[in-house]
mmCIF file of C-alpha atoms in Angstrom:
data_model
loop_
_atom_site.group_PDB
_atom_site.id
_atom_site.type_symbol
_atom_site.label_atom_id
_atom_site.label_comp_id
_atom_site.label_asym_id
_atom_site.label_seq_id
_atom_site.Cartn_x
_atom_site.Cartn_y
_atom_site.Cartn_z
ATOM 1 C CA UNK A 25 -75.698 -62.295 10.489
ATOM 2 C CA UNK A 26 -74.899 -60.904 14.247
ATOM 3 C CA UNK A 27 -71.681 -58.432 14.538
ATOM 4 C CA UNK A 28 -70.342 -59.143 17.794
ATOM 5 C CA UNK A 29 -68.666 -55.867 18.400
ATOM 6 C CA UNK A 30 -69.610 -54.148 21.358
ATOM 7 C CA UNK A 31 -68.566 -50.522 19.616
ATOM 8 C CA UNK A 32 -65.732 -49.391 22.557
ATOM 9 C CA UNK A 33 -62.268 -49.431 22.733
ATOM 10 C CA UNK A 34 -59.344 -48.395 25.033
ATOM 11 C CA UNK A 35 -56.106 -46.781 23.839
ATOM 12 C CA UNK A 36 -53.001 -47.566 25.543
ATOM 13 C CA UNK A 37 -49.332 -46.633 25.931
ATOM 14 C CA UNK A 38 -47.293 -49.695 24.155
ATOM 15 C CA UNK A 39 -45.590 -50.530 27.572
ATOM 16 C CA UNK A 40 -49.016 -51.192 29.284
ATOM 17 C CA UNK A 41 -50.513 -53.814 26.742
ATOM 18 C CA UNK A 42 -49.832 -56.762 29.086
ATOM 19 C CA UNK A 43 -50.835 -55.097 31.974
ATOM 20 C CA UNK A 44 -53.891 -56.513 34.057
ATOM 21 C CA UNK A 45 -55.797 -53.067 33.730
ATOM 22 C CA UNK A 46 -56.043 -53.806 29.776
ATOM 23 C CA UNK A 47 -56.547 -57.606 30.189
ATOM 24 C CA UNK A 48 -59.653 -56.488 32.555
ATOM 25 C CA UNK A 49 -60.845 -54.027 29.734
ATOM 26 C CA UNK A 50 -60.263 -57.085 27.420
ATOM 27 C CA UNK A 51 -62.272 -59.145 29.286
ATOM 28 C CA UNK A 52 -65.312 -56.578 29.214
ATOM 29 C CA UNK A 53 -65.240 -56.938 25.581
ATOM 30 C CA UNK A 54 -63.246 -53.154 24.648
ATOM 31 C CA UNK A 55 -61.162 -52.834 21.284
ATOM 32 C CA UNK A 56 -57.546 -51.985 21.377
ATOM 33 C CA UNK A 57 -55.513 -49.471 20.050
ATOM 34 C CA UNK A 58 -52.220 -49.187 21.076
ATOM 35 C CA UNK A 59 -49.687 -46.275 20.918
ATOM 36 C CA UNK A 60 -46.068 -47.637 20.037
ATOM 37 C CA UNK A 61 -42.891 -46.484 21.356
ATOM 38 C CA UNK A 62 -42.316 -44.513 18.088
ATOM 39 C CA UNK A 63 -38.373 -43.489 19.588
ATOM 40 C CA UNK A 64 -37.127 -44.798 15.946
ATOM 41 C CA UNK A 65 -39.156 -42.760 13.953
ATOM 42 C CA UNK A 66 -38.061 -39.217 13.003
ATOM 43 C CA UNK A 67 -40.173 -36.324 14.243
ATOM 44 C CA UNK A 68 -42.266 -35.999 11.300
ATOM 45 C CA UNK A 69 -42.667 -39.191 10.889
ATOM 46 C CA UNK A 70 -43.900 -39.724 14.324
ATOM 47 C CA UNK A 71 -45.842 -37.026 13.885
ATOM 48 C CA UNK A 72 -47.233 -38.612 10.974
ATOM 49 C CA UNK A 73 -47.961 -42.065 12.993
ATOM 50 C CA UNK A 74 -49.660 -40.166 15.624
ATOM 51 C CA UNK A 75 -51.638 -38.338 13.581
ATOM 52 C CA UNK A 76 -52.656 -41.984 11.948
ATOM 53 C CA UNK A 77 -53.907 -43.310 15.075
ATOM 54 C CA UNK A 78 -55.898 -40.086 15.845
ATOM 55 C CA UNK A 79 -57.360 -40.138 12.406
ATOM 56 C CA UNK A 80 -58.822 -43.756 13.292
ATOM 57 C CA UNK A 81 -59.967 -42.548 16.823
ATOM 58 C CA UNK A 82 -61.363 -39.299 15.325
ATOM 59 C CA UNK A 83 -63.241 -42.015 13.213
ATOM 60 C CA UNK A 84 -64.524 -44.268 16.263
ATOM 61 C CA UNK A 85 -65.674 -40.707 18.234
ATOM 62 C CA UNK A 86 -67.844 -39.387 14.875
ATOM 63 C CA UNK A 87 -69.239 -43.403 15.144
ATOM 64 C CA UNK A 88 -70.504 -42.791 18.099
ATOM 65 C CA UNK A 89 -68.063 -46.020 19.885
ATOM 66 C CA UNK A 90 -67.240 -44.967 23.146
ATOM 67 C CA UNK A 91 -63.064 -44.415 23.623
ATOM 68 C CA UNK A 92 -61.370 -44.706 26.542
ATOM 69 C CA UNK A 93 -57.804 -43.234 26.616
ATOM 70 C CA UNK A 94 -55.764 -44.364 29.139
ATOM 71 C CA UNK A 95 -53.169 -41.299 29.818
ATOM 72 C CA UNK A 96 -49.702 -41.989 31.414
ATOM 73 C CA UNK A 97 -48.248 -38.504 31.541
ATOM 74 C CA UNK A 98 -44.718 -40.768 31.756
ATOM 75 C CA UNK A 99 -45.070 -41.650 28.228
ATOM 76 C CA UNK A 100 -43.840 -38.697 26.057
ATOM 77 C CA UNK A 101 -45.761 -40.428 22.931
ATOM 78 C CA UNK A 102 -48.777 -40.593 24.892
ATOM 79 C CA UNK A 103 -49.006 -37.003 26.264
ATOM 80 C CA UNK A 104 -48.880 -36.390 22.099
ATOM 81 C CA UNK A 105 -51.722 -38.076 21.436
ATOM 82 C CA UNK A 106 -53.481 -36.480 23.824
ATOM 83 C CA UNK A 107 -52.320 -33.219 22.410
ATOM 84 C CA UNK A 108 -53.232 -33.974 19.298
ATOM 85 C CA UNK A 109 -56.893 -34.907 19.863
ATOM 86 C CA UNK A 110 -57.376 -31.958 21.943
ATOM 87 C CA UNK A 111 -56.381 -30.055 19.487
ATOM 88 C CA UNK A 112 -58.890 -31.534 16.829
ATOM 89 C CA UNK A 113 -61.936 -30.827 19.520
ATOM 90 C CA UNK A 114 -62.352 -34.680 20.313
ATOM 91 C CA UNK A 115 -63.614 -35.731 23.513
ATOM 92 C CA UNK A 116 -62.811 -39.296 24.682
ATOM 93 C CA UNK A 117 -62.939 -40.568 28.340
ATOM 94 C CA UNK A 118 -59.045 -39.986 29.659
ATOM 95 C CA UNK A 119 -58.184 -42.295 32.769
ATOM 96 C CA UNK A 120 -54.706 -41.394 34.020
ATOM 97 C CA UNK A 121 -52.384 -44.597 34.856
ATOM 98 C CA UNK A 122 -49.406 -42.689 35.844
ATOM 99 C CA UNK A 123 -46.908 -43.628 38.564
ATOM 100 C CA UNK B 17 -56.886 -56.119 17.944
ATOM 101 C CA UNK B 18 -59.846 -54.423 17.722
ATOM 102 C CA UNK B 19 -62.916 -55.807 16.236
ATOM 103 C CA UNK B 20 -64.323 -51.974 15.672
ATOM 104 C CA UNK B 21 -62.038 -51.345 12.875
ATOM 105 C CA UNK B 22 -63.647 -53.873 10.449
ATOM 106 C CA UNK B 23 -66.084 -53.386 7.772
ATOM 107 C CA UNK B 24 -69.488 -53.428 9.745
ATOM 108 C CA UNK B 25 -71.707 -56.833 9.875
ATOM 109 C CA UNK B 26 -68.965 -59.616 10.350
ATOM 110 C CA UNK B 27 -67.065 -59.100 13.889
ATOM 111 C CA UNK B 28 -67.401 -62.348 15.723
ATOM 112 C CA UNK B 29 -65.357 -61.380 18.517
ATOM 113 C CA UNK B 30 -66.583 -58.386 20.855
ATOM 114 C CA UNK B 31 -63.284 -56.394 21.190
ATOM 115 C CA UNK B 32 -59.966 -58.496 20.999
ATOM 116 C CA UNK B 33 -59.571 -61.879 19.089
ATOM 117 C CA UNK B 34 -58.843 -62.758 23.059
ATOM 118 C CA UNK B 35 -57.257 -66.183 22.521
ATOM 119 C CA UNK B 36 -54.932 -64.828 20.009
ATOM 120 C CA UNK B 37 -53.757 -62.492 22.163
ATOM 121 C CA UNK B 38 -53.547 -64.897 25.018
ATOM 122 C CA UNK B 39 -51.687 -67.445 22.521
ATOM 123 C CA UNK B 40 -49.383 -64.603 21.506
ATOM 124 C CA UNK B 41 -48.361 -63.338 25.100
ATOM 125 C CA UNK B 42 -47.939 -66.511 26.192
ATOM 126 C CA UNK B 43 -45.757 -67.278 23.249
ATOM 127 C CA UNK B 44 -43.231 -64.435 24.740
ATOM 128 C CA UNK B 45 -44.097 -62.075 21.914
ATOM 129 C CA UNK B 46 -43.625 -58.362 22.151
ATOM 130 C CA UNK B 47 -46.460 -57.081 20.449
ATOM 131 C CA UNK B 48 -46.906 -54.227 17.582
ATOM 132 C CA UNK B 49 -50.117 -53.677 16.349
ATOM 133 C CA UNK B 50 -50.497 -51.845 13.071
ATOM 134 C CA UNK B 51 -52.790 -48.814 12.090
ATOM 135 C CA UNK B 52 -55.910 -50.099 10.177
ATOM 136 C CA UNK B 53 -55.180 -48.514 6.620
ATOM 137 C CA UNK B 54 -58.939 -49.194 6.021
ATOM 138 C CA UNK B 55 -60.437 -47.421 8.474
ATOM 139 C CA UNK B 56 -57.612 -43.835 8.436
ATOM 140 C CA UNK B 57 -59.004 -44.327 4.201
ATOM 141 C CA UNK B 58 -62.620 -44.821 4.330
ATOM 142 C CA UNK B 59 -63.856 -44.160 7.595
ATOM 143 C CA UNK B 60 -65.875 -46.992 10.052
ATOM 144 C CA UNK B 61 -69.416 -46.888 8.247
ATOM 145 C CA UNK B 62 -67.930 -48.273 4.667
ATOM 146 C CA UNK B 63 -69.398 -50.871 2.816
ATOM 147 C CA UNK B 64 -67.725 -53.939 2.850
ATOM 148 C CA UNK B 65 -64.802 -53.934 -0.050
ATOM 149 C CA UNK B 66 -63.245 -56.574 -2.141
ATOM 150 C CA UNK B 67 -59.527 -56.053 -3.322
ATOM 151 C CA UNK B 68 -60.440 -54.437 -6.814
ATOM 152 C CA UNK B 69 -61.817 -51.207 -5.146
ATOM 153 C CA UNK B 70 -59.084 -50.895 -3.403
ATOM 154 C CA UNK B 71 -56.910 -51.573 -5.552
ATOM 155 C CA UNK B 72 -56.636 -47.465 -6.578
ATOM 156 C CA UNK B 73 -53.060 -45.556 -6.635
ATOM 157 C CA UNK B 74 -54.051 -43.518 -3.569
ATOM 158 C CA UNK B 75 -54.925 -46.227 -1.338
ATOM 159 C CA UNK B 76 -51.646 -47.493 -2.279
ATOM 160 C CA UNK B 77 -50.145 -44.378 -1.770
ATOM 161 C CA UNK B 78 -51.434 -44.324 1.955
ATOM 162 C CA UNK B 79 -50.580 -48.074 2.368
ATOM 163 C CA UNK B 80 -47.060 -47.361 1.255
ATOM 164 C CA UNK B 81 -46.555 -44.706 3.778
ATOM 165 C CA UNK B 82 -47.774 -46.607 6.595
ATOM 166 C CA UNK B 83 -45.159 -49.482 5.548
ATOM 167 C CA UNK B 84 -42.281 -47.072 5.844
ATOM 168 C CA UNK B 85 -42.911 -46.046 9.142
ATOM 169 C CA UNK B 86 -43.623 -49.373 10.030
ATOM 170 C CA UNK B 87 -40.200 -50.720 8.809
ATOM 171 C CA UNK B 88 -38.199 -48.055 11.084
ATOM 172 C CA UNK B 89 -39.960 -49.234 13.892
ATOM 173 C CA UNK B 90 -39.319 -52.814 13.144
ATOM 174 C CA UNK B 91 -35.669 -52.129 11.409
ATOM 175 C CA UNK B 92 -33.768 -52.605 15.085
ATOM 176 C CA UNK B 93 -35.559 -55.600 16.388
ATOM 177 C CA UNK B 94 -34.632 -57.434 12.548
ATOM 178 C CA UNK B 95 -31.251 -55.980 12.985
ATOM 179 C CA UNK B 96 -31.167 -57.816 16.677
ATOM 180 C CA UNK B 97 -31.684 -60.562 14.945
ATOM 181 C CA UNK B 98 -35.041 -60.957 16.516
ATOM 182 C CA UNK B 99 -37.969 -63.379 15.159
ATOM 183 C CA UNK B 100 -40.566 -60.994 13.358
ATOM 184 C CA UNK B 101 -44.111 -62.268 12.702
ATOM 185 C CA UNK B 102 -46.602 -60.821 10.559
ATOM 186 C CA UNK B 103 -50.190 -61.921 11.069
ATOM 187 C CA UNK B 104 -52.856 -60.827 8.395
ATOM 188 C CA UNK B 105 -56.333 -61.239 8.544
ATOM 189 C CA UNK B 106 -57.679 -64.421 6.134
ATOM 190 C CA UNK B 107 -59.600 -63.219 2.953
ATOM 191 C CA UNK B 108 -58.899 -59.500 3.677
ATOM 192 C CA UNK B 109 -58.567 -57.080 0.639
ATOM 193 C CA UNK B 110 -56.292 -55.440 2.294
ATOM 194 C CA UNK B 111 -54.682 -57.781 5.263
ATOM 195 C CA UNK B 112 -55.157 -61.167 3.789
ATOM 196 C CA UNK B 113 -52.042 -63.466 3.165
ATOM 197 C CA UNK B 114 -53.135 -66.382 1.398
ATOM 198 C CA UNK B 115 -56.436 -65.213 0.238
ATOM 199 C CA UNK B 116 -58.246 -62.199 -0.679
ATOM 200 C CA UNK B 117 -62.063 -61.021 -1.484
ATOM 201 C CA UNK B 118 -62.586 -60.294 -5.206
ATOM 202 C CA UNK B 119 -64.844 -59.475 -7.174
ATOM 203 C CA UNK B 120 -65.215 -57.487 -10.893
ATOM 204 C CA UNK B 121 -68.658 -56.610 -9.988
ATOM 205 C CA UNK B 122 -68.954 -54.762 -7.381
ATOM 206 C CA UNK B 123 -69.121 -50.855 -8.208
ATOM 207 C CA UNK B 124 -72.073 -48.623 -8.882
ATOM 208 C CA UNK B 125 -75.357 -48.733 -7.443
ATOM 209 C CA UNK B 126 -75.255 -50.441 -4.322
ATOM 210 C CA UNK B 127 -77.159 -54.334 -3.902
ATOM 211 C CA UNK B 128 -77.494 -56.722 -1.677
ATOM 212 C CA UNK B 129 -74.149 -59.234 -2.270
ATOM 213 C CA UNK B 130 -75.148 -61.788 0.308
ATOM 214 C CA UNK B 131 -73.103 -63.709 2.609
ATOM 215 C CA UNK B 132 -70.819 -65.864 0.576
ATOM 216 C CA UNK B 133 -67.478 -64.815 -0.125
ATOM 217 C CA UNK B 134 -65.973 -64.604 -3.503
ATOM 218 C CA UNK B 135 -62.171 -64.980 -3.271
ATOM 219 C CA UNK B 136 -59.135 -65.626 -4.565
ATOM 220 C CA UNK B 137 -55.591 -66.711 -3.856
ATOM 221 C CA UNK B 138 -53.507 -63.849 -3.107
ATOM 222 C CA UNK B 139 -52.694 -61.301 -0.470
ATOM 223 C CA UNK B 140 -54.265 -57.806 0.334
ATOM 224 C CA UNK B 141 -53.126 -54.659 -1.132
ATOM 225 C CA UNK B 142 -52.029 -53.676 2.561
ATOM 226 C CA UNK B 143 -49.900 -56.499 2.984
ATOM 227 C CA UNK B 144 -48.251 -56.363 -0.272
ATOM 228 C CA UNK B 145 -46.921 -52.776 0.028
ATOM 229 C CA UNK B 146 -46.061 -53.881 3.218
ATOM 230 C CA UNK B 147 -43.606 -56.547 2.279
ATOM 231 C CA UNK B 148 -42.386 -54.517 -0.852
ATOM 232 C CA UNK B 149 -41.414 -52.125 1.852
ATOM 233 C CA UNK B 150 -39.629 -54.478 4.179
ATOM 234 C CA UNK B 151 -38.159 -56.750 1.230
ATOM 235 C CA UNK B 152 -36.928 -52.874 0.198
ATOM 236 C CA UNK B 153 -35.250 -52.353 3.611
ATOM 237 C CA UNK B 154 -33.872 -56.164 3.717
ATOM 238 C CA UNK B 155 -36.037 -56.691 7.455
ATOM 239 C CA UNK B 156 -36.684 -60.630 7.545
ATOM 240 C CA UNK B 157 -39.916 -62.067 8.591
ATOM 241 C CA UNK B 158 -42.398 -65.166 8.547
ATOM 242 C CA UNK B 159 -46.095 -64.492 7.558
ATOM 243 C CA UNK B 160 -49.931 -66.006 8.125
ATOM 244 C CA UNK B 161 -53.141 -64.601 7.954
ATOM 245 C CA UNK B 162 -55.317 -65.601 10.758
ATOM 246 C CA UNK B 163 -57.843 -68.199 9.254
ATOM 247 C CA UNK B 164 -61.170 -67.365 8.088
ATOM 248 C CA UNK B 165 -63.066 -69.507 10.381
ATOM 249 C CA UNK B 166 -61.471 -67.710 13.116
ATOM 250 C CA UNK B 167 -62.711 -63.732 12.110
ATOM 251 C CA UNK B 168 -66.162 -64.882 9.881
ATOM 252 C CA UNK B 169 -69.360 -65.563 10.309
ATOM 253 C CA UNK B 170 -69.593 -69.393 8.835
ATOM 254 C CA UNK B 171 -71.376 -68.493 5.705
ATOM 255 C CA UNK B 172 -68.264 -66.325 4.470
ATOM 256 C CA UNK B 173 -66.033 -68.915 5.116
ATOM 257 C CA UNK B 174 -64.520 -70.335 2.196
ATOM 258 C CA UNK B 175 -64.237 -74.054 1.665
ATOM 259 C CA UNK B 176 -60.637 -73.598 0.377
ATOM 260 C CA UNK B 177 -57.874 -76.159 1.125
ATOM 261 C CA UNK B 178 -55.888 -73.022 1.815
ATOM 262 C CA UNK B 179 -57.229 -72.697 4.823
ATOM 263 C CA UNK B 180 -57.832 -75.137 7.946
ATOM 264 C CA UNK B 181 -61.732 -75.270 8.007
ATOM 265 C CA UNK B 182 -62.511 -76.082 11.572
ATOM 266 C CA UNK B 183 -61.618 -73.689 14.829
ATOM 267 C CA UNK B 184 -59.612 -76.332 16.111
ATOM 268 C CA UNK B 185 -57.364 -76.901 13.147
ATOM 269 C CA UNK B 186 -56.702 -72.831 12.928
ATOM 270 C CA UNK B 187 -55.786 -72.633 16.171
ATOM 271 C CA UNK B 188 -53.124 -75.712 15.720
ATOM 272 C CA UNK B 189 -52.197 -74.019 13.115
ATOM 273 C CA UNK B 190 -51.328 -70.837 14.274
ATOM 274 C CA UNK B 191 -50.068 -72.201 17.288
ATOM 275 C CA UNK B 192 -47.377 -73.884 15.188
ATOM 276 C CA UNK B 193 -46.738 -71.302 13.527
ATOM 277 C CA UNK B 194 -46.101 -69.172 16.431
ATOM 278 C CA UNK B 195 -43.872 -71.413 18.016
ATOM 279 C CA UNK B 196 -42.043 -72.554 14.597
#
């Protein structure tokens, strides 16, 4: 049985999911994992959500998959992220779409 | 989504299901993607699960959590009356719909389980907290788990009427489904 996966991934702020930057990551065979517009949430519980995603990425990184965050200092969630997995020591590749 | 999050040995797309996504933009749908409750539980390198294992009060516990935060983020688009899709994964233990992996056996000393499937009809523990949660907060939706034939290798596909059996007849159906 052959797994497909090619064992990489980009993460991206919600607003940029259709954008042709991700279609061309798409198209080179990268996972996604998308960061939400959590506005509705409370602070913990965005917190909380955040933390979720960074859990699985924390997972990916120990794996050994190569992560590609794609960092638009516009996008308040984003910046959080990014916060929170320098905070926990992880180092994934950070390409800044801003502007 | 992404293909990394599953159980290891059975992706049979490289990153994104890319004509889902494709069939889903071009549909006009805003997209959410949800956290994999599998992988934040267990970790990447687990062994492939059926829905008895976990079927434990802590994964449900974690699933349950991730509902509620779900539901506030999808509470304003239901209340904007907007059309709210949920798509599962086929024969999931935790993200299948219709169908589900089972099997009694499976604890203890690992062994080789081989390539068939055992299932069952019934949805994933995942997607039934899930809808427990937004039945809870009265958010309406439609549902369908992406066929099997779509996600597995052919020998783990089930030969279930449940399910259309060919590529072709998945992708009709979802693409009525979709546009329903």
């Amino acid at each position: 049985m052959k797994d497909l996966r090619q064992r990489k991934m980009v993460v991206v702020p919600g607003g940029r999911l259709g954008s042709d930057l991700v279609k061309g990551y798409v198209d080179e065979g990268f996972g996604v994992v998308q960061i939400p517009d959590l506005k509705e949430l409370s602070g913990s519980s965005a917190d909380y959500y955040l933390s979720l995603i960074a859990d699985q990425v924390q997972e990916f990184i120990k794996d050994g998959q190569q992560v590609v965050v794609l960092k638009d200092d516009e996008d308040r969630w984003c910046r959080r992220f990014l916060s929170k997995l320098r905070r926990r020591g992880l180092a994934a590749e950070v390409k800044s779409v801003s502007g | 989504m992404n293909q990394n999050a599953r159980a290891p040995g059975i992706a049979v797309h490289r990153g994104v299901i890319a004509p889902l996504l494709q069939m889903l933009q071009g549909a006009g749908y805003e997209l959410l993607q949800l956290p994999c409750p599998e992988t934040a539980f267990t970790g990447v390198s687990r062994w492939w699960f059926v829905y008895e294992q976990y079927d434990s009060v802590n994964y449900r516990r974690h699933c349950a959590k991730i509902a509620r935060a779900v539901s506030k983020l999808v509470k304003p688009y239901s209340e904007e009356g907007y059309d709210i899709v949920l798509l599962g994964l086929g024969m999931s233990p935790s993200c299948g719909v219709r169908m589900r992996q089972t099997n009694k056996q499976w604890r203890g000393r690992p062994f080789d389980v081989g390539d068939v499937a055992s299932v069952e009809a019934g949805s994933g523990v995942w997607i039934q907290e899930l809808e427990r949660t937004l039945k809870r907060e009265g958010i309406g939706y439609r549902i369908l788990d992406v066929p099997p034939v779509l996600i597995y290798p052919p020998d783990r596909v089930p030969a279930s009427a449940i399910y259309p059996q060919s590529e072709e007849a998945a992708w009709v159906e979802l693409k009525r489904f979709l546009e329903a």
